[in-house]
XYZ file of C-alpha atoms in Angstrom:
657
model
C -9.914 -43.971 -23.660
C -8.145 -43.856 -26.997
C -6.614 -46.983 -28.466
C -3.646 -44.996 -29.784
C -0.325 -46.829 -29.426
C 2.555 -44.596 -28.462
C 5.129 -44.614 -31.280
C 8.534 -46.078 -30.547
C 10.300 -43.169 -32.158
C 8.713 -39.818 -31.490
C 9.406 -37.118 -34.083
C 11.361 -34.024 -33.075
C 8.679 -31.763 -34.578
C 10.868 -30.948 -37.565
C 12.459 -28.133 -35.597
C 16.032 -27.323 -36.639
C 16.854 -26.327 -33.068
C 17.896 -29.871 -32.153
C 21.349 -29.866 -33.749
C 21.976 -26.359 -32.533
C 20.958 -27.332 -29.009
C 23.195 -30.394 -29.108
C 26.162 -28.243 -30.052
C 25.322 -25.710 -27.366
C 24.871 -28.432 -24.804
C 28.215 -29.983 -25.640
C 29.899 -26.625 -25.183
C 28.469 -26.310 -21.682
C 30.810 -28.954 -20.344
C 28.108 -31.510 -19.628
C 29.806 -34.227 -21.635
C 32.829 -34.124 -19.360
C 30.627 -35.168 -16.458
C 30.155 -38.623 -17.940
C 33.418 -39.740 -16.394
C 32.871 -38.221 -12.957
C 32.598 -40.473 -9.958
C 29.303 -41.177 -8.277
C 30.546 -41.588 -4.722
C 29.298 -38.399 -3.103
C 28.675 -37.984 0.572
C 26.845 -41.287 1.038
C 28.665 -44.233 -0.559
C 27.363 -47.786 -1.014
C 23.758 -46.633 -1.125
C 21.286 -49.338 -0.202
C 18.357 -49.782 -2.569
C 15.712 -50.814 -0.049
C 14.273 -49.821 3.326
C 12.837 -51.778 6.192
C 9.220 -52.902 5.992
C 8.118 -51.096 9.129
C 7.503 -47.838 7.275
C 3.930 -46.636 7.251
C 1.901 -47.510 4.137
C -0.470 -44.671 3.361
C -1.368 -41.000 3.776
C -3.041 -38.157 1.980
C -1.390 -36.328 -0.888
C 0.510 -33.275 0.278
C -0.261 -30.241 -1.827
C 2.650 -27.950 -1.055
C 3.005 -26.195 -4.381
C -0.161 -24.147 -4.361
C -1.213 -24.007 -0.724
C 0.954 -22.417 1.960
C 1.325 -24.670 4.945
C 0.322 -22.876 8.155
C 2.508 -23.870 11.066
C 0.817 -23.362 14.413
C 4.000 -23.706 16.436
C 4.902 -26.311 19.029
C 4.721 -26.221 22.788
C 8.472 -26.654 22.854
C 8.953 -23.444 20.881
C 6.429 -20.753 21.528
C 6.812 -17.652 19.320
C 9.821 -16.308 21.150
C 12.178 -15.716 18.276
C 14.664 -12.969 17.769
C 15.415 -10.774 14.800
C 18.944 -9.890 15.846
C 21.673 -12.109 14.571
C 24.462 -13.039 16.913
C 27.916 -13.532 15.467
C 28.483 -16.240 18.023
C 25.281 -18.002 16.953
C 26.222 -17.791 13.290
C 29.670 -19.258 13.955
C 28.141 -21.930 16.161
C 25.609 -22.995 13.569
C 28.155 -22.943 10.758
C 30.080 -25.488 12.800
C 26.847 -27.431 13.281
C 26.315 -27.398 9.542
C 29.703 -28.992 9.022
C 28.963 -31.422 11.840
C 25.788 -32.466 10.015
C 27.953 -33.516 7.092
C 30.220 -35.550 9.362
C 33.006 -32.979 9.160
C 34.400 -33.816 12.578
C 33.745 -37.546 12.562
C 36.562 -40.009 12.304
C 35.361 -42.685 9.864
C 36.463 -42.773 6.242
C 33.125 -41.765 4.732
C 32.976 -38.805 7.097
C 36.484 -37.791 6.108
C 35.363 -37.844 2.478
C 32.402 -35.673 3.481
C 34.747 -33.354 5.355
C 36.839 -32.894 2.240
C 33.776 -32.402 0.079
C 32.155 -29.772 2.299
C 35.239 -28.040 3.661
C 34.456 -25.047 1.447
C 31.784 -24.089 3.969
C 34.486 -23.152 6.438
C 36.493 -20.967 4.048
C 35.924 -17.625 2.396
C 36.787 -16.651 -1.157
C 39.579 -14.161 -1.675
C 38.269 -10.647 -2.425
C 38.519 -9.753 -6.094
C 39.154 -13.317 -7.189
C 37.205 -14.396 -10.258
C 34.316 -16.622 -9.265
C 34.421 -20.198 -10.530
C 30.725 -20.762 -11.156
C 31.202 -24.333 -12.359
C 32.822 -25.141 -9.038
C 29.870 -23.578 -7.252
C 27.600 -25.636 -9.461
C 29.422 -28.744 -8.236
C 28.484 -27.801 -4.692
C 24.829 -27.900 -5.763
C 25.343 -31.354 -7.264
C 26.834 -32.522 -3.984
C 23.820 -31.202 -2.081
C 21.514 -33.038 -4.454
C 23.533 -36.239 -4.084
C 23.368 -35.976 -0.316
C 19.581 -35.525 -0.388
C 18.953 -38.210 -2.972
C 21.297 -40.781 -1.455
C 19.729 -40.315 1.968
C 16.286 -40.869 0.465
C 17.581 -43.860 -1.473
C 19.135 -45.370 1.665
C 16.311 -44.819 4.137
C 13.039 -44.453 2.193
C 13.454 -45.823 -1.317
C 10.167 -46.065 -3.203
C 8.227 -44.087 -0.624
C 6.439 -40.882 -1.574
C 7.481 -38.907 1.487
C 10.825 -38.802 3.247
C 11.448 -37.606 6.788
C 15.195 -36.937 7.043
C 15.472 -36.712 10.833
C 13.401 -39.809 11.601
C 14.904 -41.422 8.499
C 11.592 -42.972 7.566
C 9.338 -42.886 4.552
C 5.616 -42.857 3.965
C 3.311 -43.858 1.116
C 0.617 -41.636 -0.349
C -1.007 -44.544 -2.203
C -1.100 -48.299 -1.538
C 1.766 -49.041 -3.952
C 3.402 -45.636 -4.121
C 3.200 -42.879 -6.715
C 6.868 -42.152 -7.314
C 6.368 -38.668 -5.854
C 10.051 -38.059 -5.117
C 11.545 -40.370 -7.737
C 9.676 -39.041 -10.785
C 9.906 -35.410 -9.701
C 13.711 -35.761 -9.559
C 14.350 -37.536 -12.877
C 15.232 -34.545 -15.047
C 17.379 -32.950 -12.329
C 19.498 -36.102 -12.246
C 19.702 -36.073 -16.031
C 20.936 -32.486 -16.086
C 23.498 -33.347 -13.415
C 24.465 -36.489 -15.343
C 23.928 -38.800 -12.380
C 23.741 -41.956 -14.457
C 23.748 -44.627 -11.750
C 20.972 -42.889 -9.845
C 18.858 -42.518 -12.985
C 19.382 -46.218 -13.674
C 17.998 -47.138 -10.262
C 15.038 -44.801 -10.725
C 14.225 -46.296 -14.147
C 14.376 -49.767 -12.667
C 11.766 -48.753 -10.093
C 9.561 -47.178 -12.777
C 9.745 -50.264 -14.978
C 9.293 -52.921 -12.307
C 7.260 -51.321 -9.510
C 5.279 -48.262 -10.583
C 1.628 -48.748 -11.462
C -1.083 -46.134 -11.791
C -3.847 -48.735 -11.429
C -4.495 -47.934 -7.762
C -7.684 -47.100 -5.904
C -6.287 -43.764 -4.818
C -7.711 -40.248 -4.819
C -4.977 -37.912 -6.124
C -4.937 -34.170 -6.654
C -5.354 -33.440 -10.370
C -3.046 -30.440 -10.450
C -0.239 -31.703 -8.221
C -0.110 -35.057 -9.980
C -0.088 -33.375 -13.390
C 2.700 -30.895 -12.716
C 4.923 -33.301 -10.768
C 4.300 -36.794 -12.120
C 3.063 -36.166 -15.672
C 5.404 -33.191 -16.028
C 8.344 -35.121 -14.623
C 7.830 -38.061 -16.976
C 7.401 -35.848 -20.042
C 10.494 -33.834 -19.206
C 12.502 -37.016 -18.670
C 11.312 -38.194 -22.076
C 12.361 -34.906 -23.682
C 15.835 -34.836 -22.175
C 16.556 -38.532 -22.713
C 15.564 -38.392 -26.388
C 16.866 -34.979 -27.391
C 20.052 -35.099 -25.305
C 21.026 -38.782 -25.102
C 24.515 -37.998 -23.779
C 23.015 -36.831 -20.498
C 23.080 -39.702 -18.000
C 23.206 -42.169 -20.935
C 21.581 -45.573 -20.473
C 21.503 -48.358 -23.047
C 17.919 -49.399 -22.346
C 16.486 -45.985 -23.278
C 18.398 -45.723 -26.562
C 16.513 -45.893 -29.862
C 15.446 -49.498 -30.273
C 16.125 -50.311 -26.633
C 13.649 -52.215 -24.494
C 12.869 -49.162 -22.396
C 13.015 -46.580 -25.174
C 9.532 -45.195 -24.509
C 9.258 -46.004 -20.805
C 8.757 -42.403 -19.692
C 6.229 -41.663 -22.411
C 4.281 -44.879 -21.860
C 4.006 -44.179 -18.141
C 3.028 -40.585 -18.900
C 0.259 -41.583 -21.288
C -1.160 -44.160 -18.880
C -1.292 -41.517 -16.147
C -2.711 -38.844 -18.456
C -5.572 -41.093 -19.545
C -6.597 -41.336 -15.903
C -6.092 -37.652 -15.067
C -8.020 -36.441 -18.108
C -11.193 -37.864 -16.550
C -11.102 -34.922 -14.131
C -12.181 -32.717 -17.043
C -15.456 -34.600 -17.555
C -17.425 -32.018 -15.590
C -20.495 -30.123 -16.769
C -18.445 -27.025 -17.577
C -15.127 -28.593 -18.561
C -13.374 -27.145 -15.502
C -11.465 -30.087 -13.979
C -12.474 -31.595 -10.679
C -9.954 -31.138 -7.897
C -9.005 -34.801 -7.776
C -9.161 -38.133 -9.610
C -9.495 -41.748 -8.495
C -6.764 -43.327 -10.586
C -8.089 -46.879 -10.930
C -11.632 -45.715 -11.723
C -10.783 -42.972 -14.248
C -13.154 -40.828 -12.217
C -12.968 -37.146 -11.264
C -14.052 -35.965 -7.822
C -14.995 -32.442 -6.686
C -13.110 -30.792 -3.864
C -14.028 -31.944 -0.369
C -14.052 -28.307 0.729
C -14.711 -24.898 -0.809
C -18.270 -25.926 -1.677
C -16.880 -28.270 -4.338
C -15.043 -25.502 -6.188
C -11.649 -26.085 -7.771
C -8.699 -23.762 -7.349
C -8.428 -21.465 -10.369
C -4.650 -21.864 -10.462
C -4.967 -25.643 -10.367
C -7.488 -25.745 -13.204
C -5.344 -23.518 -15.421
C -1.903 -24.981 -14.678
C -2.137 -28.273 -16.528
C -2.126 -26.907 -20.067
C 1.597 -27.107 -20.843
C 1.722 -30.758 -19.842
C -1.307 -31.990 -21.774
C -0.511 -29.880 -24.852
C 3.005 -31.314 -25.022
C 1.617 -34.840 -24.617
C -0.887 -34.136 -27.396
C 1.960 -33.051 -29.651
C 3.985 -36.165 -28.833
C 1.160 -38.660 -29.334
C -1.076 -36.936 -31.883
C -4.013 -37.335 -29.481
C -5.887 -34.075 -30.005
C -8.410 -34.609 -27.210
C -5.723 -33.856 -24.601
C -5.271 -30.457 -26.215
C -8.979 -29.786 -26.559
C -9.789 -30.646 -22.936
C -7.247 -28.287 -21.390
C -7.808 -25.535 -23.931
C -11.528 -25.551 -23.105
C -10.647 -24.628 -19.519
C -9.015 -21.394 -20.645
C -12.122 -20.420 -22.596
C -14.467 -21.135 -19.671
C -12.314 -19.080 -17.299
C -12.018 -16.188 -19.738
C -15.734 -16.212 -20.544
C -16.375 -15.047 -16.975
C -15.129 -11.633 -18.067
C -12.755 -10.946 -15.196
C -12.069 -7.263 -14.617
C -8.623 -6.059 -15.721
C -7.472 -9.605 -16.388
C -7.455 -10.622 -12.707
C -9.353 -13.766 -11.737
C -10.806 -14.951 -8.384
C -9.058 -17.965 -6.871
C -11.950 -20.479 -6.996
C -14.141 -21.740 -9.834
C -16.989 -24.287 -9.903
C -16.625 -27.337 -12.192
C -20.402 -27.609 -12.250
C -21.086 -24.149 -13.707
C -17.735 -22.711 -14.755
C -18.470 -19.638 -12.629
C -16.097 -18.073 -10.129
C -16.629 -18.545 -6.395
C -15.807 -15.595 -4.073
C -14.027 -12.404 -5.170
C -10.597 -13.087 -3.672
C -7.841 -11.852 -6.004
C -4.211 -12.753 -5.395
C -1.058 -14.051 -7.036
C -0.285 -16.225 -4.041
C -1.725 -19.655 -3.336
C -4.561 -20.801 -5.636
C -4.045 -17.867 -7.971
C -0.350 -17.816 -8.849
C 0.271 -20.134 -11.761
C -2.809 -19.085 -13.750
C -0.799 -16.012 -14.706
C 2.405 -17.998 -15.189
C 0.781 -20.325 -17.723
C -0.724 -17.477 -19.759
C 2.659 -16.336 -21.029
C 4.129 -19.824 -21.058
C 1.365 -21.200 -23.287
C 2.160 -18.376 -25.689
C 5.847 -19.271 -25.651
C 5.292 -23.042 -25.795
C 3.777 -22.852 -29.283
C 6.480 -20.506 -30.565
C 4.541 -17.295 -29.931
C 1.750 -18.157 -32.365
C -1.213 -18.089 -29.964
C -1.671 -14.365 -29.488
C -4.750 -14.927 -27.343
C -2.582 -15.908 -24.370
C -0.221 -12.989 -24.876
C -3.216 -10.658 -24.841
C -4.520 -12.219 -21.618
C -1.077 -11.909 -20.026
C -0.770 -8.234 -20.982
C -4.208 -7.482 -19.528
C -3.373 -9.260 -16.286
C -0.057 -7.457 -15.856
C -1.778 -4.116 -16.373
C -4.360 -5.209 -13.788
C -1.631 -6.138 -11.304
C -0.094 -2.684 -11.682
C -3.470 -0.980 -11.237
C -4.832 -2.965 -8.314
C -2.093 -4.919 -6.511
C 1.159 -2.931 -6.608
C 2.033 -0.532 -3.798
C 5.119 0.434 -1.763
C 6.265 -0.294 1.761
C 7.057 2.184 4.492
C 9.496 3.702 5.235
C 11.879 2.317 2.582
C 9.489 2.059 -0.387
C 10.091 -1.517 -1.497
C 7.707 -2.659 -4.241
C 4.925 -4.826 -2.803
C 2.530 -7.114 -4.701
C -0.483 -7.364 -2.409
C -3.875 -9.105 -2.397
C -7.533 -8.071 -2.663
C -9.318 -10.643 -0.451
C -12.709 -8.948 -0.909
C -12.345 -8.241 -4.598
C -10.960 -5.313 -6.539
C -13.309 -2.912 -4.754
C -12.093 -4.117 -1.353
C -9.045 -3.180 0.707
C -5.502 -4.061 -0.366
C -3.780 -6.537 1.951
C 0.046 -6.040 2.041
C 0.645 -9.791 2.200
C 3.050 -11.683 -0.038
C 3.241 -15.473 -0.033
C 6.662 -16.760 -0.967
C 4.806 -18.295 -3.908
C 4.384 -14.786 -5.360
C 8.114 -14.609 -5.962
C 7.785 -16.570 -9.219
C 6.312 -13.408 -10.726
C 9.306 -11.096 -11.310
C 11.172 -13.751 -13.298
C 8.035 -14.492 -15.295
C 7.643 -10.789 -16.094
C 11.207 -10.676 -17.432
C 10.571 -13.807 -19.500
C 7.447 -12.211 -20.976
C 9.337 -9.032 -21.876
C 12.140 -10.695 -23.853
C 10.653 -14.061 -24.769
C 13.795 -15.692 -23.381
C 16.342 -13.495 -25.160
C 18.780 -11.468 -23.122
C 17.674 -7.947 -22.355
C 20.536 -6.628 -24.478
C 19.336 -8.667 -27.471
C 15.695 -7.707 -26.954
C 16.539 -3.995 -26.818
C 17.843 -4.176 -30.385
C 14.486 -5.359 -31.729
C 11.995 -2.876 -33.218
C 9.367 -4.172 -30.783
C 11.195 -2.723 -27.771
C 9.240 0.140 -26.223
C 8.683 2.075 -23.011
C 6.219 -0.516 -21.707
C 8.889 -3.211 -21.865
C 11.284 -0.857 -20.114
C 8.755 -0.337 -17.337
C 8.052 -4.058 -17.064
C 11.745 -4.844 -16.626
C 11.952 -2.217 -13.901
C 9.025 -3.844 -12.105
C 10.696 -7.258 -12.440
C 13.890 -5.921 -10.865
C 12.037 -4.226 -8.021
C 9.947 -7.278 -7.120
C 13.018 -9.529 -7.250
C 14.705 -7.236 -4.755
C 11.664 -7.380 -2.464
C 11.682 -11.172 -2.594
C 15.382 -11.240 -1.787
C 14.654 -8.952 1.152
C 12.352 -11.658 2.528
C 15.456 -13.841 2.848
C 17.715 -11.140 4.251
C 15.184 -10.242 6.957
C 15.141 -13.739 8.493
C 17.697 -14.905 11.041
C 18.731 -17.922 8.958
C 18.700 -16.047 5.659
C 15.848 -18.317 4.504
C 12.510 -16.681 3.718
C 9.308 -17.174 5.655
C 6.292 -18.758 4.003
C 4.384 -15.468 4.204
C 5.646 -11.915 4.672
C 3.548 -8.836 5.389
C 4.651 -5.272 4.731
C 3.996 -1.989 6.445
C 2.312 0.350 3.954
C 0.723 3.766 3.936
C -3.007 4.274 4.458
C -4.325 4.636 1.834
C -1.807 2.512 -0.098
C 0.415 4.372 -2.522
C -0.474 3.818 -6.207
C 1.915 2.080 -8.593
C 2.835 5.471 -10.065
C 4.114 6.847 -6.732
C 7.811 7.809 -6.432
C 9.908 5.150 -4.740
C 13.611 4.575 -4.279
C 14.409 1.702 -1.912
C 18.006 1.026 -0.815
C 20.096 -1.047 -3.205
C 21.565 -3.193 -0.446
C 20.231 -4.676 2.776
C 22.193 -3.230 5.686
C 22.997 -6.153 8.058
C 22.561 -3.915 11.117
C 19.652 -5.438 13.111
C 18.334 -1.924 13.663
C 18.573 -0.861 10.007
C 15.620 1.186 8.780
C 14.699 -1.229 5.958
C 13.803 -3.929 8.472
C 10.819 -1.859 9.605
C 9.144 -2.421 6.217
C 8.891 -6.197 6.728
C 6.600 -8.012 9.150
C 6.742 -11.791 9.603
C 4.161 -13.232 11.952
C 4.655 -16.152 14.328
C 2.561 -18.625 12.350
C 4.373 -17.851 9.098
C 8.036 -18.381 10.044
C 8.337 -21.812 8.410
C 10.471 -22.378 5.316
C 9.448 -25.209 3.009
C 12.554 -25.179 0.750
C 10.467 -23.371 -1.850
C 11.940 -22.527 -5.275
C 10.100 -19.379 -6.357
C 12.755 -16.798 -5.497
C 15.680 -18.753 -6.925
C 13.478 -19.381 -9.969
C 13.243 -15.628 -10.482
C 16.969 -15.213 -9.807
C 17.614 -17.737 -12.572
C 15.438 -15.874 -15.078
C 16.787 -12.481 -14.039
C 20.393 -13.622 -14.418
C 19.811 -15.216 -17.812
C 17.899 -12.178 -19.098
C 19.686 -9.197 -17.501
C 23.146 -10.811 -17.125
C 23.553 -8.902 -13.866
C 25.885 -11.034 -11.677
C 24.203 -9.917 -8.448
C 21.415 -12.422 -9.060
C 23.942 -15.250 -9.141
C 25.566 -13.960 -5.966
C 22.192 -13.785 -4.233
C 21.541 -17.370 -5.290
C 24.902 -18.488 -3.911
C 24.185 -16.796 -0.598
C 20.781 -18.491 -0.502
C 22.354 -21.873 -1.238
C 24.853 -21.490 1.594
C 22.010 -20.674 3.984
C 20.210 -23.852 2.963
C 23.377 -25.877 3.543
C 24.036 -24.207 6.893
C 20.586 -24.382 8.375
C 18.653 -27.253 6.802
C 21.236 -30.052 6.780
C 20.325 -33.064 8.892
C 22.827 -34.981 10.983
C 23.831 -38.605 10.424
C 23.566 -38.335 6.656
C 19.848 -37.612 6.560
C 20.041 -34.985 3.824
C 18.095 -31.723 4.128
C 14.788 -30.801 5.727
C 12.239 -28.028 5.639
C 12.000 -25.812 8.714
C 9.179 -25.061 11.126
C 10.919 -21.892 12.292
C 13.525 -20.245 10.078
C 13.734 -17.064 12.162
C 15.767 -18.414 15.040
C 19.246 -19.887 15.305
C 19.436 -22.793 15.518
C 16.232 -23.144 13.473
C 13.465 -25.601 14.287
C 13.354 -28.454 11.738
C 10.105 -29.761 10.339
C 11.453 -33.197 9.403
C 10.181 -33.354 5.855
C 11.893 -33.286 2.486
C 9.778 -31.548 -0.131
C 10.009 -33.156 -3.567
C 10.383 -29.715 -5.115
C 13.660 -29.278 -3.185
C 15.058 -31.817 -5.662
C 12.858 -31.003 -8.650
C 12.990 -27.199 -8.498
C 15.107 -25.490 -5.859
C 18.346 -27.377 -6.509
C 17.667 -27.539 -10.248
C 17.269 -23.773 -10.500
C 20.435 -23.373 -8.410
C 22.249 -25.676 -10.820
C 20.978 -23.783 -13.856
C 21.745 -20.419 -12.237
C 25.404 -21.406 -11.911
C 25.577 -23.097 -15.333
C 26.544 -21.582 -18.705
C 23.580 -19.827 -20.263
C 23.434 -22.176 -23.242
C 22.291 -25.045 -21.020
C 18.546 -25.288 -21.729
C 18.420 -21.796 -23.271
C 15.320 -19.813 -22.395
C 14.363 -19.111 -25.997
C 14.224 -22.844 -26.800
C 12.435 -24.380 -23.813
C 9.597 -23.579 -21.441
C 9.573 -24.739 -17.818
C 6.380 -25.973 -16.255
C 5.470 -24.740 -12.781
C 7.433 -27.632 -11.244
C 10.592 -26.660 -13.208
C 10.255 -29.526 -15.679
C 11.587 -28.324 -19.070
C 9.610 -28.940 -22.275
C 10.596 -27.951 -25.804
C 8.850 -25.157 -27.643
C 7.144 -26.431 -30.771
C 5.105 -25.438 -33.809
C 1.441 -26.458 -33.703
C 1.474 -27.961 -37.205
C -1.602 -29.136 -39.088
C -3.378 -30.903 -36.233
C -3.442 -28.221 -33.546
C -4.725 -24.672 -33.425
C -6.219 -22.196 -30.989
C -9.776 -23.451 -30.958
C -11.517 -20.522 -29.297
C -11.925 -16.763 -29.478
C -12.370 -14.213 -26.745
C -15.646 -12.381 -26.310
C -15.596 -8.612 -26.967
C -14.583 -6.552 -23.924
C -14.644 -2.989 -22.709
C -11.619 -1.022 -21.496
C -11.700 -2.752 -18.086
C -11.785 -6.227 -19.583
C -15.463 -6.803 -18.819
C -17.417 -8.678 -21.460
C -19.733 -6.529 -23.575
C -23.090 -8.268 -23.300
């Protein structure tokens, strides 16, 4: 490992955006939050939990792998599509009950006051107060965080119904704490950040004999620490703490912890090909191949660590971080994937793809996301990634886009047997990151109105924005179809045989008729094993991008409706916070008794940003990693460059040999 000592004062890359961002940030009203109270729903939060909690388990890998729920004996797949007004009213009351609305003690009365908005409706035509709605998101975060802090502090997993925690390593990895740092900073939750920093400084160690997933640990832990470093240094008025000020004892705490972790994770890249092994033993600085899939790594996992290590390289001046993750992109691209679409497994030993499965769902998704985001991260200087993105989007249109029947919603399917095989009309919820990413690629983070004034605007960009709108609507339909208004993990669609091509005429309804017998409902098909909802962020992520870029208020309204469904149907009684669901297509739903860390890191953060002024973390100044951790865009400077070139290709993207 390098002997480089992390500097106490990290340069701001000489980018003049900092002062401009500070002014914009101040105008967003964040400074006024410094004086807000920190009581919330759960007051007098305890900072420890009982010692009976279980010590160890395997790393969950929720981000890239849909969890398949087999159902319980208590609830066999006997769920109904029709919504009952009585059931909705009943469960709305239950939602308020979960927050202690009808309890008599003082803390419950405070909760009743705080959440009484759930029982009221806004006057028609009244101007929406989005900052007030944003406060509701903060309250939901506080409820979740304070429950975790009270019942499972320091544990990597939290089970809100049992009110217990669980470790994923002997001494804990900070799975929930680190993933939530930047959300708390944005919300200006100073006392909670202070407690988290105390745990990082006094308890967290990476020197543990623990096998961790390379990708998950990079995007959540390394990404969370780097984002916390960025926000705390560039925006010191957010959740201000004296010990992280310039010259303070903990000034570089986040960066020091990040570098220690990165030096362990980077050992995963010491394979014969440079493709990272699926996991790493932290204390041994040793990569390990996957236990399954014949030792192959997930393609998405191997290619969704670049933003994190490139930003760390820029911060520390350690070029080998950059070189290691850049090499991965070259190895993947040297396979010569047809039309820019890559199979979902790749061998670290040879750098060759395994199987022909093509999809933008699990194990494939964020490869495409990081193509355009790497281009944006270095201020649009690395054209190689823009070219790869453009090829992949054209390939998606050619091979994966079709339309449902009878309503003709736009569907992004899969090719399990390769591009020559049949199209499967299956969409993981994970796929719903894609429409927002398309819009981001079209405008580079500018509003659509601004981008249209540029000479670079053309018909292709027009078509791409149309596709982004159509896919966002399909993803929102996944929510509207379910009884709780919360999407299933996987949705299938009824399509024509053979599937309609992307060029086929289509004109789906603008709105989703609530009638349980409405024609649009026939297009969607959710199967019994797929009815779980894991609090995933992908759709609200796209709503956030679509609102910022198109400025169409319907995306905010959809997000608000989604948020209310989460509050109504995932709240846990007795102050437990919120939980994922095993069955989201029945009322009352069946809880799963698990809080996903990305509920705090992504879902609620994107809700907060969706309801915030658009100059809070503006899209043309930052880039979000796949766990919603914001990093600054930067210039490569003298030390860094794109160190590889693509091999010549034919019209289908195949390498000319």
